[in-house]
mmCIF file of C-alpha atoms in Angstrom:
data_model
loop_
_atom_site.group_PDB
_atom_site.id
_atom_site.type_symbol
_atom_site.label_atom_id
_atom_site.label_comp_id
_atom_site.label_asym_id
_atom_site.label_seq_id
_atom_site.Cartn_x
_atom_site.Cartn_y
_atom_site.Cartn_z
ATOM 1 C CA MET A 1 35.407 65.677 -25.714
ATOM 2 C CA ASN A 2 34.270 65.138 -22.123
ATOM 3 C CA ARG A 3 36.389 63.573 -19.400
ATOM 4 C CA ARG A 4 34.914 60.087 -19.833
ATOM 5 C CA GLN A 5 35.497 60.136 -23.607
ATOM 6 C CA TRP A 6 39.035 61.383 -23.057
ATOM 7 C CA LEU A 7 39.759 58.594 -20.581
ATOM 8 C CA LEU A 8 38.361 55.967 -22.967
ATOM 9 C CA ALA A 9 40.449 57.333 -25.842
ATOM 10 C CA ALA A 10 43.550 57.482 -23.665
ATOM 11 C CA GLY A 11 42.952 53.912 -22.501
ATOM 12 C CA THR A 12 42.533 52.657 -26.064
ATOM 13 C CA LEU A 13 45.708 54.430 -27.179
ATOM 14 C CA ALA A 14 47.635 53.020 -24.238
ATOM 15 C CA ALA A 15 46.400 49.516 -25.013
ATOM 16 C CA ALA A 16 47.369 49.900 -28.672
ATOM 17 C CA GLN A 17 50.838 51.124 -27.744
ATOM 18 C CA LEU A 18 51.266 48.246 -25.276
ATOM 19 C CA ILE A 19 50.263 45.643 -27.881
ATOM 20 C CA HIS A 20 52.617 47.195 -30.416
ATOM 21 C CA ALA A 21 55.438 47.208 -27.878
ATOM 22 C CA GLN A 22 54.768 43.580 -26.954
ATOM 23 C CA THR A 23 54.439 42.214 -30.469
ATOM 24 C CA GLY A 24 56.777 44.563 -32.324
ATOM 25 C CA ARG A 25 54.532 44.429 -35.390
ATOM 26 C CA VAL A 26 51.414 45.857 -36.985
ATOM 27 C CA ALA A 27 48.501 43.428 -37.275
ATOM 28 C CA ARG A 28 46.871 43.050 -40.679
ATOM 29 C CA VAL A 29 43.208 42.026 -40.944
ATOM 30 C CA GLY A 30 40.997 41.572 -43.999
ATOM 31 C CA ILE A 31 37.255 42.094 -44.433
ATOM 32 C CA LEU A 32 35.319 40.253 -47.141
ATOM 33 C CA THR A 33 31.605 40.625 -47.776
ATOM 34 C CA THR A 34 29.101 41.471 -50.485
ATOM 35 C CA GLY A 35 27.195 44.696 -50.981
ATOM 36 C CA ARG A 36 27.600 48.290 -51.995
ATOM 37 C CA ALA A 37 30.660 49.788 -50.330
ATOM 38 C CA PRO A 38 28.947 52.345 -48.003
ATOM 39 C CA ALA A 39 26.323 49.897 -46.734
ATOM 40 C CA ALA A 40 28.778 47.010 -46.529
ATOM 41 C CA GLU A 41 31.243 49.215 -44.680
ATOM 42 C CA GLU A 42 28.588 50.055 -42.106
ATOM 43 C CA TRP A 43 27.550 46.426 -41.697
ATOM 44 C CA ALA A 44 31.003 44.816 -41.847
ATOM 45 C CA ARG A 45 33.028 47.403 -39.966
ATOM 46 C CA GLN A 46 30.749 48.787 -37.282
ATOM 47 C CA PRO A 47 30.607 47.817 -34.480
ATOM 48 C CA PHE A 48 33.371 45.320 -35.404
ATOM 49 C CA ARG A 49 35.967 48.078 -35.646
ATOM 50 C CA SER A 50 34.787 49.758 -32.448
ATOM 51 C CA LYS A 51 35.212 46.528 -30.495
ATOM 52 C CA LEU A 52 38.677 46.008 -31.952
ATOM 53 C CA GLN A 53 39.543 49.503 -30.760
ATOM 54 C CA ASP A 54 38.260 48.658 -27.295
ATOM 55 C CA LEU A 55 40.595 45.661 -27.348
ATOM 56 C CA GLY A 56 43.549 47.851 -28.274
ATOM 57 C CA TRP A 57 43.732 47.445 -32.055
ATOM 58 C CA VAL A 58 43.673 50.875 -33.691
ATOM 59 C CA GLU A 59 43.899 51.525 -37.421
ATOM 60 C CA GLY A 60 46.828 53.754 -38.239
ATOM 61 C CA ARG A 61 48.741 52.642 -35.142
ATOM 62 C CA ASN A 62 49.000 48.893 -34.790
ATOM 63 C CA LEU A 63 46.346 47.701 -37.240
ATOM 64 C CA VAL A 64 45.919 47.717 -41.014
ATOM 65 C CA VAL A 65 42.557 46.642 -42.483
ATOM 66 C CA GLU A 66 42.208 45.421 -46.071
ATOM 67 C CA ARG A 67 38.593 45.718 -47.262
ATOM 68 C CA ARG A 68 36.974 43.884 -50.147
ATOM 69 C CA PHE A 69 33.274 44.521 -50.823
ATOM 70 C CA ALA A 70 31.910 42.527 -53.763
ATOM 71 C CA ALA A 71 29.126 44.193 -55.736
ATOM 72 C CA SER A 72 28.113 40.724 -56.973
ATOM 73 C CA ALA A 73 28.877 37.118 -56.091
ATOM 74 C CA LEU A 74 30.942 36.860 -59.287
ATOM 75 C CA GLU A 75 33.566 39.151 -57.749
ATOM 76 C CA LEU A 76 33.992 37.114 -54.572
ATOM 77 C CA PRO A 77 36.537 34.501 -55.815
ATOM 78 C CA ARG A 78 38.905 37.168 -57.120
ATOM 79 C CA MET A 79 38.651 39.237 -53.956
ATOM 80 C CA ALA A 80 39.130 36.184 -51.735
ATOM 81 C CA ARG A 81 42.278 35.244 -53.668
ATOM 82 C CA GLU A 82 43.560 38.807 -53.315
ATOM 83 C CA LEU A 83 43.150 38.660 -49.552
ATOM 84 C CA ALA A 84 44.690 35.176 -49.402
ATOM 85 C CA GLY A 85 47.805 36.511 -51.130
ATOM 86 C CA LEU A 86 48.377 39.411 -48.746
ATOM 87 C CA GLY A 87 49.754 37.395 -45.842
ATOM 88 C CA LEU A 88 47.081 38.671 -43.438
ATOM 89 C CA ASP A 89 46.805 37.623 -39.800
ATOM 90 C CA ALA A 90 43.040 37.040 -40.008
ATOM 91 C CA ILE A 91 40.126 37.656 -42.377
ATOM 92 C CA TYR A 92 36.664 38.680 -41.159
ATOM 93 C CA VAL A 93 34.073 37.247 -43.571
ATOM 94 C CA GLY A 94 30.486 38.485 -43.487
ATOM 95 C CA GLY A 95 27.588 36.498 -44.938
ATOM 96 C CA SER A 96 27.121 32.924 -46.113
ATOM 97 C CA PRO A 97 27.912 33.531 -49.841
ATOM 98 C CA SER A 98 31.208 35.241 -48.953
ATOM 99 C CA LEU A 99 32.121 32.523 -46.469
ATOM 100 C CA ARG A 100 31.450 29.726 -48.949
ATOM 101 C CA VAL A 101 33.879 31.289 -51.427
ATOM 102 C CA ALA A 102 36.434 32.229 -48.765
ATOM 103 C CA ILE A 103 36.660 28.621 -47.571
ATOM 104 C CA GLN A 104 37.323 27.498 -51.150
ATOM 105 C CA GLU A 105 39.960 30.135 -51.867
ATOM 106 C CA ILE A 106 41.646 30.764 -48.499
ATOM 107 C CA LYS A 107 43.359 27.712 -47.044
ATOM 108 C CA ALA A 108 45.968 29.061 -44.628
ATOM 109 C CA THR A 109 44.789 32.405 -43.222
ATOM 110 C CA PRO A 110 42.501 32.219 -40.159
ATOM 111 C CA ILE A 111 38.906 33.068 -41.100
ATOM 112 C CA VAL A 112 36.487 34.597 -38.583
ATOM 113 C CA MET A 113 32.954 34.189 -39.862
ATOM 114 C CA PHE A 114 29.952 36.383 -39.203
ATOM 115 C CA THR A 115 27.150 34.555 -40.944
ATOM 116 C CA VAL A 116 23.492 33.535 -40.791
ATOM 117 C CA GLY A 117 23.925 29.931 -41.890
ATOM 118 C CA ASP A 118 24.280 26.638 -40.035
ATOM 119 C CA PRO A 119 28.078 26.130 -39.882
ATOM 120 C CA VAL A 120 28.048 22.335 -39.515
ATOM 121 C CA ALA A 121 25.202 21.527 -41.951
ATOM 122 C CA SER A 122 26.806 23.852 -44.508
ATOM 123 C CA GLY A 123 30.172 22.110 -44.113
ATOM 124 C CA TRP A 124 32.022 25.212 -42.952
ATOM 125 C CA VAL A 125 33.267 23.604 -39.741
ATOM 126 C CA ARG A 126 33.418 19.959 -38.631
ATOM 127 C CA ASN A 127 32.529 20.549 -35.023
ATOM 128 C CA LEU A 128 31.105 23.545 -33.160
ATOM 129 C CA ALA A 129 33.119 23.005 -29.987
ATOM 130 C CA ARG A 130 36.377 22.422 -31.848
ATOM 131 C CA PRO A 131 36.211 23.558 -35.492
ATOM 132 C CA GLU A 132 39.682 22.052 -36.245
ATOM 133 C CA GLY A 133 40.325 23.961 -39.488
ATOM 134 C CA ASN A 134 41.072 27.617 -40.224
ATOM 135 C CA VAL A 135 37.451 28.784 -39.720
ATOM 136 C CA THR A 136 35.650 29.867 -36.562
ATOM 137 C CA GLY A 137 33.503 32.767 -35.411
ATOM 138 C CA VAL A 138 29.841 33.546 -34.843
ATOM 139 C CA ALA A 139 26.699 32.325 -36.585
ATOM 140 C CA GLY A 140 23.286 33.972 -36.417
ATOM 141 C CA PHE A 141 21.581 30.720 -37.348
ATOM 142 C CA ALA A 142 18.540 29.699 -35.326
ATOM 143 C CA ARG A 143 16.202 27.384 -37.253
ATOM 144 C CA GLU A 144 13.146 28.120 -35.126
ATOM 145 C CA LEU A 145 13.276 31.886 -35.762
ATOM 146 C CA GLY A 146 11.566 31.672 -39.161
ATOM 147 C CA GLY A 147 8.439 30.147 -37.659
ATOM 148 C CA LYS A 148 8.460 32.653 -34.809
ATOM 149 C CA ARG A 149 8.615 35.536 -37.288
ATOM 150 C CA VAL A 150 5.597 34.255 -39.203
ATOM 151 C CA SER A 151 3.681 33.768 -35.930
ATOM 152 C CA LEU A 152 4.519 37.331 -34.901
ATOM 153 C CA LEU A 153 3.276 38.745 -38.193
ATOM 154 C CA LYS A 154 0.031 36.784 -37.892
ATOM 155 C CA GLU A 155 -0.361 38.058 -34.324
ATOM 156 C CA ILE A 156 -0.232 41.595 -35.708
ATOM 157 C CA VAL A 157 -2.401 40.846 -38.781
ATOM 158 C CA PRO A 158 -4.581 37.821 -37.868
ATOM 159 C CA THR A 159 -6.298 37.771 -41.281
ATOM 160 C CA ILE A 160 -3.094 36.831 -43.129
ATOM 161 C CA LYS A 161 -3.394 33.476 -44.878
ATOM 162 C CA THR A 162 -0.815 33.756 -47.694
ATOM 163 C CA LEU A 163 2.760 34.947 -47.318
ATOM 164 C CA ALA A 164 5.398 35.735 -49.926
ATOM 165 C CA VAL A 165 8.842 34.464 -48.895
ATOM 166 C CA LEU A 166 11.563 36.683 -50.354
ATOM 167 C CA SER A 167 14.853 34.870 -50.922
ATOM 168 C CA ASN A 168 18.118 34.846 -52.831
ATOM 169 C CA PRO A 169 18.542 31.690 -54.970
ATOM 170 C CA ALA A 170 22.310 31.883 -54.313
ATOM 171 C CA ASN A 171 21.567 30.453 -50.874
ATOM 172 C CA ALA A 172 22.766 26.848 -51.243
ATOM 173 C CA ARG A 173 20.373 25.603 -48.554
ATOM 174 C CA LEU A 174 17.323 27.581 -49.668
ATOM 175 C CA ALA A 175 15.143 24.536 -50.420
ATOM 176 C CA GLU A 176 15.831 23.073 -46.980
ATOM 177 C CA ILE A 177 15.184 26.391 -45.220
ATOM 178 C CA PHE A 178 11.923 26.948 -47.101
ATOM 179 C CA GLN A 179 10.691 23.424 -46.383
ATOM 180 C CA ASP A 180 11.455 23.851 -42.684
ATOM 181 C CA LEU A 181 9.618 27.181 -42.670
ATOM 182 C CA GLN A 182 6.585 25.568 -44.310
ATOM 183 C CA GLU A 183 6.509 22.838 -41.679
ATOM 184 C CA ARG A 184 6.756 25.319 -38.828
ATOM 185 C CA THR A 185 3.945 27.547 -40.123
ATOM 186 C CA ARG A 186 1.452 24.970 -41.394
ATOM 187 C CA ALA A 187 -0.186 24.672 -37.977
ATOM 188 C CA ILE A 188 -1.093 28.380 -37.872
ATOM 189 C CA GLY A 189 -2.918 28.270 -41.199
ATOM 190 C CA VAL A 190 -0.492 30.242 -43.363
ATOM 191 C CA THR A 191 0.403 29.219 -46.918
ATOM 192 C CA LEU A 192 3.866 30.227 -48.143
ATOM 193 C CA ARG A 193 5.050 30.911 -51.682
ATOM 194 C CA LEU A 194 8.686 31.418 -52.613
ATOM 195 C CA PHE A 195 9.767 34.484 -54.632
ATOM 196 C CA GLN A 196 13.431 34.712 -55.615
ATOM 197 C CA VAL A 197 15.597 37.789 -56.133
ATOM 198 C CA ALA A 198 19.067 37.062 -57.483
ATOM 199 C CA SER A 199 20.127 40.702 -57.847
ATOM 200 C CA PRO A 200 18.919 44.192 -56.900
ATOM 201 C CA GLY A 201 17.402 44.563 -60.358
ATOM 202 C CA ASP A 202 15.040 41.672 -59.631
ATOM 203 C CA ILE A 203 13.437 43.246 -56.576
ATOM 204 C CA GLU A 204 10.885 45.589 -58.166
ATOM 205 C CA PRO A 205 9.651 43.056 -60.779
ATOM 206 C CA VAL A 206 9.321 40.403 -58.068
ATOM 207 C CA PHE A 207 7.193 42.731 -55.941
ATOM 208 C CA ALA A 208 4.947 43.257 -58.944
ATOM 209 C CA GLU A 209 4.677 39.466 -59.232
ATOM 210 C CA ILE A 210 3.868 39.228 -55.510
ATOM 211 C CA GLN A 211 1.050 41.741 -56.012
ATOM 212 C CA ARG A 212 -0.340 39.834 -58.990
ATOM 213 C CA ALA A 213 -0.318 36.663 -56.893
ATOM 214 C CA ARG A 214 -2.387 38.499 -54.245
ATOM 215 C CA MET A 215 -0.038 37.678 -51.403
ATOM 216 C CA GLN A 216 -1.201 39.170 -48.091
ATOM 217 C CA GLY A 217 2.174 39.617 -46.401
ATOM 218 C CA LEU A 218 5.914 39.136 -46.712
ATOM 219 C CA VAL A 219 8.720 37.419 -44.822
ATOM 220 C CA ASP A 220 12.388 37.733 -45.783
ATOM 221 C CA ILE A 221 14.940 34.909 -45.649
ATOM 222 C CA PRO A 222 18.121 36.623 -44.409
ATOM 223 C CA ASP A 223 20.771 37.305 -47.050
ATOM 224 C CA PRO A 224 23.548 39.923 -47.463
ATOM 225 C CA MET A 225 22.086 41.117 -50.773
ATOM 226 C CA THR A 226 18.576 41.683 -49.436
ATOM 227 C CA PHE A 227 20.054 43.291 -46.335
ATOM 228 C CA ASP A 228 22.004 45.666 -48.560
ATOM 229 C CA GLN A 229 18.731 46.492 -50.389
ATOM 230 C CA ARG A 230 16.643 46.821 -47.208
ATOM 231 C CA LYS A 231 15.450 50.380 -47.920
ATOM 232 C CA THR A 232 14.232 49.401 -51.399
ATOM 233 C CA ILE A 233 12.496 46.299 -50.037
ATOM 234 C CA ALA A 234 10.835 48.171 -47.154
ATOM 235 C CA ASP A 235 9.660 50.938 -49.523
ATOM 236 C CA LEU A 236 8.197 48.440 -52.005
ATOM 237 C CA ALA A 237 6.443 46.514 -49.234
ATOM 238 C CA ALA A 238 4.863 49.786 -48.096
ATOM 239 C CA ARG A 239 3.925 50.787 -51.661
ATOM 240 C CA HIS A 240 2.230 47.423 -52.244
ATOM 241 C CA ARG A 241 0.651 47.568 -48.769
ATOM 242 C CA LEU A 242 2.262 44.321 -47.670
ATOM 243 C CA PRO A 243 2.710 43.797 -43.915
ATOM 244 C CA ALA A 244 6.223 42.373 -43.685
ATOM 245 C CA ILE A 245 8.549 40.945 -41.079
ATOM 246 C CA TYR A 246 12.323 40.758 -41.334
ATOM 247 C CA GLU A 247 15.194 39.342 -39.335
ATOM 248 C CA SER A 248 17.332 42.436 -38.755
ATOM 249 C CA GLY A 249 16.206 45.545 -36.897
ATOM 250 C CA ALA A 250 17.932 47.520 -39.659
ATOM 251 C CA PHE A 251 14.918 46.738 -41.883
ATOM 252 C CA ALA A 252 12.560 48.359 -39.357
ATOM 253 C CA GLU A 253 14.900 51.342 -39.181
ATOM 254 C CA ALA A 254 14.665 51.539 -42.987
ATOM 255 C CA GLY A 255 10.860 51.690 -42.823
ATOM 256 C CA GLY A 256 9.885 48.022 -42.462
ATOM 257 C CA LEU A 257 6.962 47.085 -40.232
ATOM 258 C CA ILE A 258 8.592 44.670 -37.802
ATOM 259 C CA ALA A 259 11.801 42.707 -37.288
ATOM 260 C CA TYR A 260 12.768 39.865 -35.014
ATOM 261 C CA GLY A 261 16.134 38.163 -34.900
ATOM 262 C CA PRO A 262 19.613 38.088 -33.424
ATOM 263 C CA ASP A 263 21.284 41.273 -32.260
ATOM 264 C CA TYR A 264 23.779 41.481 -35.117
ATOM 265 C CA GLN A 265 25.673 44.351 -33.561
ATOM 266 C CA GLU A 266 26.458 42.109 -30.618
ATOM 267 C CA LEU A 267 27.479 39.276 -32.971
ATOM 268 C CA ALA A 268 29.836 41.644 -34.815
ATOM 269 C CA ARG A 269 31.428 42.609 -31.502
ATOM 270 C CA ARG A 270 31.850 38.920 -30.692
ATOM 271 C CA ALA A 271 33.551 38.400 -34.071
ATOM 272 C CA ALA A 272 36.027 41.138 -33.136
ATOM 273 C CA VAL A 273 36.841 39.216 -29.948
ATOM 274 C CA TYR A 274 37.727 36.183 -32.096
ATOM 275 C CA VAL A 275 40.028 38.293 -34.251
ATOM 276 C CA ASP A 276 41.674 39.702 -31.127
ATOM 277 C CA LYS A 277 42.331 36.188 -29.777
ATOM 278 C CA ILE A 278 43.843 35.085 -33.083
ATOM 279 C CA LEU A 279 46.037 38.175 -33.243
ATOM 280 C CA ARG A 280 47.311 37.249 -29.791
ATOM 281 C CA GLY A 281 48.220 33.723 -30.880
ATOM 282 C CA ALA A 282 45.088 31.555 -30.617
ATOM 283 C CA LYS A 283 44.399 29.014 -33.358
ATOM 284 C CA PRO A 284 40.956 29.292 -35.018
ATOM 285 C CA GLY A 285 40.463 25.528 -34.837
ATOM 286 C CA ASP A 286 40.630 25.710 -31.048
ATOM 287 C CA LEU A 287 38.004 28.463 -30.702
ATOM 288 C CA PRO A 288 34.392 27.184 -30.405
ATOM 289 C CA VAL A 289 31.778 28.624 -32.756
ATOM 290 C CA GLU A 290 29.243 30.833 -30.985
ATOM 291 C CA PHE A 291 25.518 31.265 -31.626
ATOM 292 C CA PRO A 292 23.360 34.270 -30.708
ATOM 293 C CA THR A 293 22.134 34.550 -27.143
ATOM 294 C CA LYS A 294 20.428 37.929 -27.516
ATOM 295 C CA PHE A 295 17.467 38.565 -29.819
ATOM 296 C CA GLU A 296 15.607 41.794 -30.471
ATOM 297 C CA LEU A 297 12.080 42.653 -31.527
ATOM 298 C CA VAL A 298 11.767 46.001 -33.305
ATOM 299 C CA VAL A 299 8.407 47.540 -34.262
ATOM 300 C CA ASN A 300 7.967 50.524 -36.582
ATOM 301 C CA LEU A 301 4.695 52.227 -35.612
ATOM 302 C CA LYS A 302 4.987 54.775 -38.404
ATOM 303 C CA ALA A 303 5.019 51.921 -40.917
ATOM 304 C CA ALA A 304 2.082 50.306 -39.103
ATOM 305 C CA ARG A 305 0.005 53.478 -39.346
ATOM 306 C CA ALA A 306 0.761 53.818 -43.061
ATOM 307 C CA LEU A 307 -0.456 50.250 -43.595
ATOM 308 C CA GLY A 308 -3.535 50.768 -41.431
ATOM 309 C CA VAL A 309 -2.297 48.080 -39.034
ATOM 310 C CA THR A 310 -2.831 48.255 -35.281
ATOM 311 C CA VAL A 311 0.010 46.579 -33.429
ATOM 312 C CA PRO A 312 -1.395 44.755 -30.373
ATOM 313 C CA GLN A 313 -0.283 45.953 -26.970
ATOM 314 C CA SER A 314 0.956 42.427 -26.255
ATOM 315 C CA VAL A 315 3.515 42.809 -29.060
ATOM 316 C CA LEU A 316 4.520 46.341 -28.064
ATOM 317 C CA LEU A 317 5.182 45.233 -24.506
ATOM 318 C CA ARG A 318 7.577 42.566 -25.774
ATOM 319 C CA ALA A 319 9.382 44.932 -28.156
ATOM 320 C CA ASP A 320 12.977 45.883 -27.427
ATOM 321 C CA ARG A 321 12.623 48.981 -29.596
ATOM 322 C CA VAL A 322 9.602 50.871 -30.895
ATOM 323 C CA ILE A 323 10.151 53.336 -33.745
ATOM 324 C CA GLU A 324 7.615 56.149 -33.621
#
């Protein structure tokens, strides 16, 4: 450990001890999301946990974290009720499906959301500036991003005329999202067709269906399940030689061609700030919901070479990260 790391660790420990001395208690926080435990842990806990540590909340000292990772949506109600019965100080809920269930099952505990949906249109909060209920947090929703992703993919592969849209039918607003995406991409001459994957077992058969339909590319509608299966999806897109664009840079890291969307690591850190404020006495209904202000474009040149795609210099110059 170098001097800077030692000072940071000492500062975090001092902050944790100060909070414990001031409050005289150990804070208890829950995490609820879907996905396989290792992947969900990575997504739900990091950099959320790191930011909490920076703010003085350290597991094993003044913080206990109860984790619930649902392998399927069917497990969410039970897990939400478990967390609701533990008398927690706050619950960090990742993903729209988890949030929908949490709001139904958790009435008293403050909920800090980290989601991709539209909080008001989905009925999760009444007002962005003053949510009023027990839910607040950060939302990665930006309606115009879907059209921008399709435009980016067509900039890279100008010959694309048909795109498969990969989606989870559990998304309650899927029809609205797909219609909006169609409207935003009609002007650039791209026809969209919806392909639905309700579970990991659906992914490979759906890709076979996409190939039979002679789709020329792929765009993913963000969802915790497809995020959890990003390596499988990226591999199948490569195997079927489908240029694809995703929302999260994690897909490009997993072998996907290109990604454009909110910086979810930054959103997770912002969610930790909400939890910190609640642990210090703030009411969730008084904390305005935040939207992303930072977006990242990630290009995987190795994937491009495998597909025989040349990424234009104009795209590379705009990229925040280029994976060689």
